[in-house]
Amino acid sequence: MGKGPGLYPDIGKKARDLLYKDYQSDHKFSLTTYTANGVAITSSGAKKGELFLADVSTKLINKNITTDVKVDTNSKLFTTITIDEPAPGLKTIFSFVAPDQRSGKVELQYLHEYAGISTSIGLTASPLVNFSGVAGNNTVALGTDVCFDTASGNFTKYNAALSFSTSDLIASLILNDKADTLTASYYHTVSPLTNTAVGAELSHGFSSNENSLTIGTQHSLDPLTTVKARVNNAGIASALLQHEWRPKSVFTISGEVDTRAIEKSAKVGLALALKP
């Protein structure tokens, strides 16, 4: 996190990124180019089994206004307009998906030294209203995340979280799924010089009485190459190697194997992102 407690999704994010970010079993490719007037155009493709998905997106930044437009293979148009700091600490986000007429949404985010607030409302006659707030500082933060459906008059989501951070350790406790799932996680920086860290996440489902545990680590072999590994209580072990072979151009290879059924073929994922 930066200055202050940040927003609700920031709680536990370091551990989640360590354990889950960039792991995949698909094949992905993206290429970004820039026009003379500064518009970024990104073409992406992903092969998921026998299915191939692709999209083309553009990003235009004009002063403090960023416009993102993406078209995918399902002929859906995703548009997001972000106005950064129309007032100190405030961010306004307007998004919609065409042709879905119920997808329009306006979101306001406010960051303060001791609070982080995000609220959004759907642009429909009976919208979903989402509110999340975090109070605290760089050391301790307490937050909540709720969603209210005005059509049914019911809360569709209510979560709570607590975070404790030091210079090298971040621990969090999150209550999700309408208080049915409790997740505890931690992220510990072992060596800042080599970006070496370890992390773990333990979840307990009250209604199912089931537990899940994932532990992982990361280490930078050099300033451009990072390796990560993780294993969970189901015996699924994963590892990845990520190399930035030129600025902002990244190659990632990841693999996954079921240690309880070693005779099965390992899953291998590849991702290549090219930027000039």
Coordinates of C-alpha atoms in Angstrom, one line a residue:
M1 CA 0.0 0.0 0.0
G2 CA 1.0 3.6 -0.4
K3 CA 0.2 6.4 2.0
G4 CA -2.8 5.6 4.3
P5 CA -4.7 2.3 4.5
G6 CA -5.6 2.2 0.8
L7 CA -8.9 0.8 -0.6
Y8 CA -10.6 -2.4 0.5
P9 CA -9.2 -4.6 -2.3
D10 CA -5.7 -3.7 -1.1
I11 CA -6.1 -5.7 2.1
G12 CA -4.3 -9.0 1.6
K13 CA -3.3 -8.1 -2.0
K14 CA 0.4 -8.7 -1.5
A15 CA -0.2 -12.3 -0.4
R16 CA -2.7 -12.9 -3.2
D17 CA -0.3 -11.6 -5.8
L18 CA 2.4 -13.8 -4.5
L19 CA 0.3 -16.9 -4.5
Y20 CA -1.9 -16.5 -7.6
K21 CA -0.7 -13.7 -9.9
D22 CA 0.8 -14.8 -13.3
Y23 CA 0.1 -18.5 -12.7
Q24 CA -1.8 -19.9 -15.6
S25 CA -2.3 -23.0 -17.8
D26 CA -3.3 -21.1 -21.0
H27 CA -1.2 -19.7 -23.8
K28 CA -1.4 -15.9 -24.0
F29 CA 0.1 -13.2 -26.3
S30 CA -0.3 -9.5 -26.3
L31 CA 1.3 -6.7 -28.4
T32 CA 1.1 -3.0 -27.6
T33 CA 1.9 -0.2 -30.1
Y34 CA 1.6 3.5 -29.9
T35 CA 0.3 6.0 -32.4
A36 CA 1.9 9.4 -33.1
N37 CA -0.7 11.2 -30.8
G38 CA 0.1 8.8 -27.9
V39 CA -2.8 6.3 -28.2
A40 CA -1.8 2.9 -27.0
I41 CA -3.3 0.0 -29.0
T42 CA -3.1 -3.5 -27.5
S43 CA -4.0 -6.7 -29.3
S44 CA -4.3 -9.8 -27.2
G45 CA -5.0 -13.5 -27.8
A46 CA -5.5 -16.4 -25.4
K47 CA -5.8 -20.2 -26.2
K48 CA -7.9 -21.9 -23.6
G49 CA -8.0 -25.6 -24.6
E50 CA -9.6 -25.7 -28.0
L51 CA -11.0 -22.2 -27.7
F52 CA -9.2 -19.1 -28.9
L53 CA -10.2 -15.7 -27.5
A54 CA -8.9 -12.4 -28.7
D55 CA -9.5 -8.7 -28.1
V56 CA -8.2 -5.3 -29.2
S57 CA -8.1 -2.4 -26.8
T58 CA -7.1 1.3 -27.0
K59 CA -6.0 3.7 -24.2
L60 CA -5.9 7.4 -24.6
I61 CA -4.6 9.7 -21.8
N62 CA -5.5 13.4 -22.0
K63 CA -4.3 15.3 -19.0
N64 CA -6.1 13.6 -16.0
I65 CA -8.7 11.7 -18.1
T66 CA -8.0 8.1 -19.3
T67 CA -10.2 6.4 -21.8
D68 CA -10.0 2.6 -22.3
V69 CA -12.0 0.9 -25.0
K70 CA -11.9 -2.8 -25.7
V71 CA -13.6 -5.1 -28.3
D72 CA -13.5 -8.8 -27.9
T73 CA -14.4 -11.8 -30.0
N74 CA -17.9 -11.9 -28.6
S75 CA -18.5 -8.5 -30.2
K76 CA -18.7 -6.8 -26.8
L77 CA -17.5 -3.3 -26.4
F78 CA -16.0 -2.4 -23.0
T79 CA -15.5 1.3 -22.2
T80 CA -14.0 2.8 -19.1
I81 CA -13.4 6.5 -18.5
T82 CA -11.3 7.4 -15.5
I83 CA -10.9 11.0 -14.2
D84 CA -8.0 11.1 -11.8
E85 CA -8.1 13.7 -9.0
P86 CA -10.8 16.1 -10.1
A87 CA -10.4 17.0 -6.4
P88 CA -7.5 16.0 -4.1
G89 CA -7.6 12.3 -3.4
L90 CA -10.7 11.7 -5.5
K91 CA -11.0 9.4 -8.6
T92 CA -14.1 9.0 -10.8
I93 CA -14.7 5.9 -12.9
F94 CA -17.5 5.5 -15.5
S95 CA -17.8 2.1 -17.2
F96 CA -20.2 0.2 -19.4
V97 CA -20.4 -2.8 -21.7
A98 CA -22.3 -2.6 -25.0
P99 CA -24.8 -3.9 -25.9
D100 CA -25.7 -4.7 -22.3
Q101 CA -27.9 -1.8 -21.3
R102 CA -27.7 -2.7 -17.6
S103 CA -23.9 -2.7 -17.4
G104 CA -23.4 1.1 -16.9
K105 CA -21.8 2.0 -13.6
V106 CA -20.3 5.0 -11.9
E107 CA -17.7 4.6 -9.2
L108 CA -16.1 7.2 -6.8
Q109 CA -12.9 6.5 -5.0
Y110 CA -11.4 8.7 -2.3
L111 CA -8.0 8.2 -0.6
H112 CA -7.1 9.9 2.6
E113 CA -4.2 9.6 5.0
Y114 CA -6.5 7.7 7.4
A115 CA -9.3 6.3 5.2
G116 CA -10.0 4.8 1.8
I117 CA -13.6 4.9 0.4
S118 CA -15.1 3.4 -2.8
T119 CA -18.7 3.5 -3.8
S120 CA -20.4 2.6 -7.0
I121 CA -23.9 2.6 -8.4
G122 CA -25.4 0.9 -11.4
L123 CA -27.0 3.2 -14.0
T124 CA -30.4 1.4 -14.0
A125 CA -33.8 2.0 -12.6
S126 CA -33.1 -0.5 -9.7
P127 CA -29.4 -0.5 -9.4
L128 CA -26.9 -2.4 -7.4
V129 CA -25.2 -0.1 -4.8
N130 CA -21.7 -1.1 -3.6
F131 CA -19.8 0.5 -0.8
S132 CA -16.4 -0.3 0.7
G133 CA -14.5 1.6 3.2
V134 CA -11.2 1.2 5.1
A135 CA -10.1 3.2 8.2
G136 CA -6.7 3.1 9.7
N137 CA -3.1 3.9 8.7
N138 CA -0.1 2.3 7.2
T139 CA 0.1 -0.2 10.2
V140 CA -3.5 -1.2 11.1
A141 CA -6.5 -1.1 8.8
L142 CA -10.1 -2.2 9.3
G143 CA -12.5 -2.4 6.4
T144 CA -15.9 -3.5 5.1
D145 CA -17.4 -4.2 1.7
V146 CA -21.2 -4.4 1.2
C147 CA -23.5 -4.5 -1.9
F148 CA -27.2 -3.7 -1.8
D149 CA -29.7 -4.7 -4.5
T150 CA -32.4 -2.0 -4.6
A151 CA -34.6 -4.3 -6.8
S152 CA -34.9 -7.0 -4.1
G153 CA -34.1 -4.9 -1.1
N154 CA -31.5 -7.4 0.0
F155 CA -27.8 -7.2 0.7
T156 CA -26.1 -9.5 -1.9
K157 CA -22.7 -9.1 -0.3
Y158 CA -21.2 -8.1 3.1
N159 CA -17.6 -8.7 3.9
A160 CA -15.1 -7.4 6.5
A161 CA -11.3 -7.4 6.8
L162 CA -8.5 -6.5 9.1
S163 CA -4.9 -5.9 8.2
F164 CA -1.7 -5.4 10.1
S165 CA 1.5 -4.2 8.3
T166 CA 5.1 -3.6 9.3
S167 CA 8.2 -2.9 7.2
D168 CA 8.6 -6.5 6.2
L169 CA 5.3 -8.3 7.2
I170 CA 1.7 -8.0 6.1
A171 CA -1.0 -10.1 7.8
S172 CA -4.7 -10.0 7.1
L173 CA -7.9 -11.6 8.2
I174 CA -10.9 -11.5 5.8
L175 CA -14.5 -12.6 6.3
N176 CA -16.2 -13.3 3.0
D177 CA -19.3 -14.9 1.5
K178 CA -21.7 -13.3 3.9
A179 CA -19.6 -14.4 6.9
D180 CA -19.4 -18.0 5.7
T181 CA -15.6 -18.0 4.8
L182 CA -12.8 -16.8 6.9
T183 CA -9.4 -16.3 5.2
A184 CA -6.1 -15.5 7.0
S185 CA -3.0 -14.6 4.9
Y186 CA 0.4 -13.3 5.5
Y187 CA 3.3 -11.9 3.3
H188 CA 6.8 -11.7 4.6
T189 CA 9.7 -10.0 2.9
V190 CA 12.8 -12.1 3.5
S191 CA 15.3 -10.1 1.4
P192 CA 14.4 -6.8 -0.3
L193 CA 17.6 -6.9 -2.4
T194 CA 16.6 -10.1 -4.1
N195 CA 12.8 -9.6 -3.9
T196 CA 12.6 -12.8 -1.8
A197 CA 9.4 -13.3 0.0
V198 CA 7.2 -16.0 1.4
G199 CA 3.4 -16.1 1.9
A200 CA 0.5 -18.3 2.9
E201 CA -3.3 -18.3 2.8
L202 CA -5.5 -20.4 5.0
S203 CA -9.3 -20.4 4.4
H204 CA -12.1 -22.1 6.4
G205 CA -15.7 -22.6 5.2
F206 CA -18.1 -22.6 8.1
S207 CA -21.0 -24.2 6.3
S208 CA -18.8 -26.8 4.5
N209 CA -16.4 -27.2 7.4
E210 CA -13.6 -27.4 4.8
N211 CA -10.1 -25.9 5.0
S212 CA -7.7 -24.9 2.2
L213 CA -4.1 -23.9 2.6
T214 CA -1.7 -22.5 0.0
I215 CA 1.9 -21.5 0.6
G216 CA 4.3 -19.9 -1.8
T217 CA 7.6 -18.1 -2.3
Q218 CA 9.3 -15.8 -4.9
H219 CA 12.9 -14.9 -5.6
S220 CA 14.6 -12.7 -8.2
L221 CA 17.5 -14.4 -9.9
D222 CA 18.6 -11.1 -11.3
P223 CA 16.9 -7.7 -11.7
L224 CA 15.0 -9.0 -14.8
T225 CA 14.2 -12.6 -13.9
T226 CA 11.8 -13.8 -11.1
V227 CA 10.9 -17.3 -10.1
K228 CA 7.9 -18.3 -8.0
A229 CA 6.5 -21.5 -6.5
R230 CA 3.5 -22.6 -4.6
V231 CA 1.8 -25.7 -3.2
N232 CA -1.6 -26.3 -1.7
N233 CA -3.1 -28.9 0.7
A234 CA -4.7 -30.7 -2.3
G235 CA -1.2 -31.6 -3.5
I236 CA -1.2 -29.2 -6.5
A237 CA 2.3 -27.8 -7.0
S238 CA 3.0 -24.9 -9.4
A239 CA 6.1 -22.9 -10.5
L240 CA 6.8 -20.1 -12.9
L241 CA 9.7 -18.2 -14.4
Q242 CA 9.2 -14.6 -15.6
H243 CA 11.8 -12.7 -17.5
E244 CA 11.7 -9.1 -18.7
W245 CA 13.9 -9.3 -21.7
R246 CA 13.4 -5.7 -22.7
P247 CA 11.6 -2.8 -20.8
K248 CA 7.9 -3.7 -20.3
S249 CA 8.2 -6.8 -22.5
V250 CA 7.7 -9.9 -20.4
F251 CA 7.9 -13.6 -21.0
T252 CA 6.3 -16.0 -18.5
I253 CA 6.3 -19.8 -18.4
S254 CA 4.4 -21.6 -15.7
G255 CA 3.7 -25.2 -14.9
E256 CA 1.4 -27.2 -12.6
V257 CA 1.5 -30.8 -11.5
D258 CA -0.7 -32.9 -9.2
T259 CA 1.7 -34.5 -6.8
R260 CA -0.9 -37.1 -5.8
A261 CA -1.3 -38.2 -9.4
I262 CA 2.1 -37.8 -10.8
E263 CA 1.3 -40.0 -13.8
K264 CA -0.9 -37.3 -15.2
S265 CA 0.5 -34.8 -17.6
A266 CA 1.7 -31.5 -16.2
K267 CA -0.1 -28.3 -17.3
V268 CA 2.1 -25.7 -18.9
G269 CA 1.1 -22.1 -19.6
L270 CA 2.9 -19.5 -21.7
A271 CA 2.4 -15.7 -21.7
L272 CA 4.2 -13.1 -23.9
A273 CA 3.6 -9.4 -23.6
L274 CA 5.4 -7.1 -26.0
K275 CA 5.7 -3.4 -25.7
P276 CA 7.9 -1.0 -27.6

